[in-house]
Every structure is written in C-alpha cells, then in structure tokens.
C-alpha cells in the first residue's frame, strides 16, 4: 500500500449553510510529512475533522490504509492520531492520567513503559503528576501530542502543533515530528508558520476557500516558483539599461540608482546567473557599490499564489 489516505470529492456544508469544503481530492503517501497550508477559514480543521470523525462530511469518500473509512470506522480510526488545534482536554486531570486514558479510549491496555517513553520524549515526565490546568500553554500542547501518540497511530494529524509556542519549543517539536517519521508514522500537519513547512514537509498542499489549489513536493514548489533577487546599488544613476545586458531579467528602479535582477528558480541557478551578471556589468562599464542578493522563500511563494488566485477569482 503506497497511499495511506485517499480523499475524493470531500464536501462539507455546515448546518447553517456555510460550505467549508468544496470537493477536496487529496492523496497522502505512506511515510511522508505533508503540510497543509491555507489562510484562516480555508477548511484545514474541517478537513482533518472529517477524517477523524469530528465532522460529518456531506459528500465524498475517505479511504484510509486502503479501506473505506465509512465501512470500517472503528478499526481504522484506532490507527489515526489527532493533535487538535484547540486546547480543550479535561483540564483537571493529571498529565499521566490524561495520556493513559487516551490509550484506553482506543481499546489498548495499559503500557506504563511506552507511556513513560512518550512523556520523556516530550519532556513531560517531571510534570506527569501535575494537573493540566497548572501547565503553560506550550506544555498543554505537548500533552495533546502525548495524548495523540498514546495509541501509537500510523497516521498522525497535527493541527497547528506549534501555534503559540516559543521558538525553542517549536524546534523541539520539529525534532519530535522528525523522530516519529523515522519510526514510520505518516504525518499531516497544518501550520501558519511557512518556514515550518519548508523545513519539515516532503510535500505541501495549499487549500483556499474549501478547495485544494495545489499539491507539490516542497522542493518542486521552490524550484518552480522560487526566485533569486539581486539589487545592485549603482555608483552613478543610469538612464536606461544598456543593451548589452538585454539577456538578463533586469529592471531599473525609478530613482535610477538601483538595478534589480529577478530570475532563477530557487535552486541556486539564479545565483549563478547573478555571478555572470556582475561580470557583464563591469564589462559594460556599469559601476556599483553594493549587491544585495537573496532567495525567495515559501512564504513569498505562498502569498503570491494566493494573490494570484484572488485576482483570477475577481476576473472570473
Ligand atoms: N461548526 C461549524 N459551523 C459552521 N461553520 C463552521 C463550523 N466550523 C467551521 N466553520 C466554518 O468553516 C470554515 C472553515 O473552518 P476551518 O476551521 O476548517 O478553517 P481552518 O482552515 O482550520 O482555519 P484556521 O487557520 O483559522 O484554523 C470557516 O469559515 C468556519 O467559520
Ligand atoms: Mg484550523
């Protein structure tokens, strides 16, 4: 089985009449880390909820582990873990009871060694007897992860696992998630931190207004839509871009004091072209005092894509 999850035509219209999912098709490969990106209200949590049984879909099919979820619900659901976006566990119980209870919920017997291992890996062992209420927000989020791991799921959903946690904790969680992948867990995460997707995900899916707009290898997106930008600060103002430089994608800034190169594909190929450009500038007698060069990141690509989609939407 190559695909761990196959979603087809998934639709959800909430009771009030709002349509949150408009026919989502999505296939998740076994063993990958998949990042689902999208603006607030795009339908990420609804999509996850539909797979985890928290949201009743109004159309479409979901197959998990090669079987229809509607038909084999209980058996398949046991193999899925969810770290929800909202912190709404029973706030009065202790950390360790909460995690043990979660195992029981999926019909598994107690396994103190495994639970200890999970709590230790999330630096929660020392806090195991504390009431959840007494924990900080970031620590509560760790408990949610521990809960989701308690039944050793093969497919794990993390709905904004690092929202509101500090940088250190976030790095820590990235390590946790990588370690899980090493164990063979397939991971689907949503995030608003695009660098998180860039750093972690094998593939990225972009959802907007209940539709999947794009699914691609993270590397491919960067290669296809990434750009190198180099700004040359000129020693003297230039009237026009010399003809000898026509082969380079150059724009002269309106103050005529900087020359901007935008090109390449985010794989470093643009840097090589900039290197050629520096020589061509010198050969053409265009003198400059500084070069500011940078690669675009997934964030810019993402914003661009959404703006593009909005413009298309308005045009239609
Ligand atoms: N129970 C509900 N009843 C009615 N509408 C709902 C309900 N839950 C969600 N919605 C609506 O469905 C849309 C999608 O919500 P969802 O929570 O899936 O978005 P999201 O992509 O997870 O957003 P965020 O990034 O803010 O978490 C939103 O417009 C939301 O208001
Ligand atoms: Mg959400």
Coordinates of N, CA, C and O and ligand atoms in Angstrom, one line a residue, residues 40-41 43-46 85 159-160 190 192, ligand 2:
X40 N -6.7 31.5 7.3 CA -7.8 31.3 8.3 C -9.1 31.0 7.6 O -9.5 31.7 6.7
X41 N -9.8 30.0 8.0 CA -11.1 29.7 7.5 C -11.1 28.9 6.1 O -12.1 28.7 5.5
X43 N -10.5 25.8 5.6 CA -11.1 24.5 5.7 C -10.1 23.4 6.2 O -10.5 22.2 6.2
X44 N -9.0 23.8 6.7 CA -8.0 22.8 7.2 C -8.5 22.0 8.3 O -8.5 20.7 8.3
X45 N -9.0 22.6 9.3 CA -9.5 21.9 10.5 C -10.7 21.1 10.1 O -10.9 19.9 10.6
X46 N -11.6 21.6 9.3 CA -12.7 20.8 8.8 C -12.3 19.5 8.1 O -12.9 18.5 8.3
X85 N -6.3 21.5 17.2 CA -5.9 22.9 17.2 C -6.3 23.5 18.5 O -5.5 24.3 19.1
X159 N -2.8 19.6 14.0 CA -3.5 20.8 13.6 C -2.8 22.0 14.3 O -3.1 22.2 15.4
X160 N -2.0 22.6 13.6 CA -1.2 23.8 14.1 C -0.5 23.4 15.4 O -0.8 24.0 16.5
X190 N -0.9 21.0 9.8 CA -1.3 22.3 9.3 C -0.5 23.3 10.0 O -0.1 23.1 11.2
X192 N 0.7 27.8 10.2 CA 0.7 29.2 9.6 C 2.2 29.6 9.5 O 2.4 30.7 9.0
Ligands
LIG2 MG1 -8.0 25.3 11.8

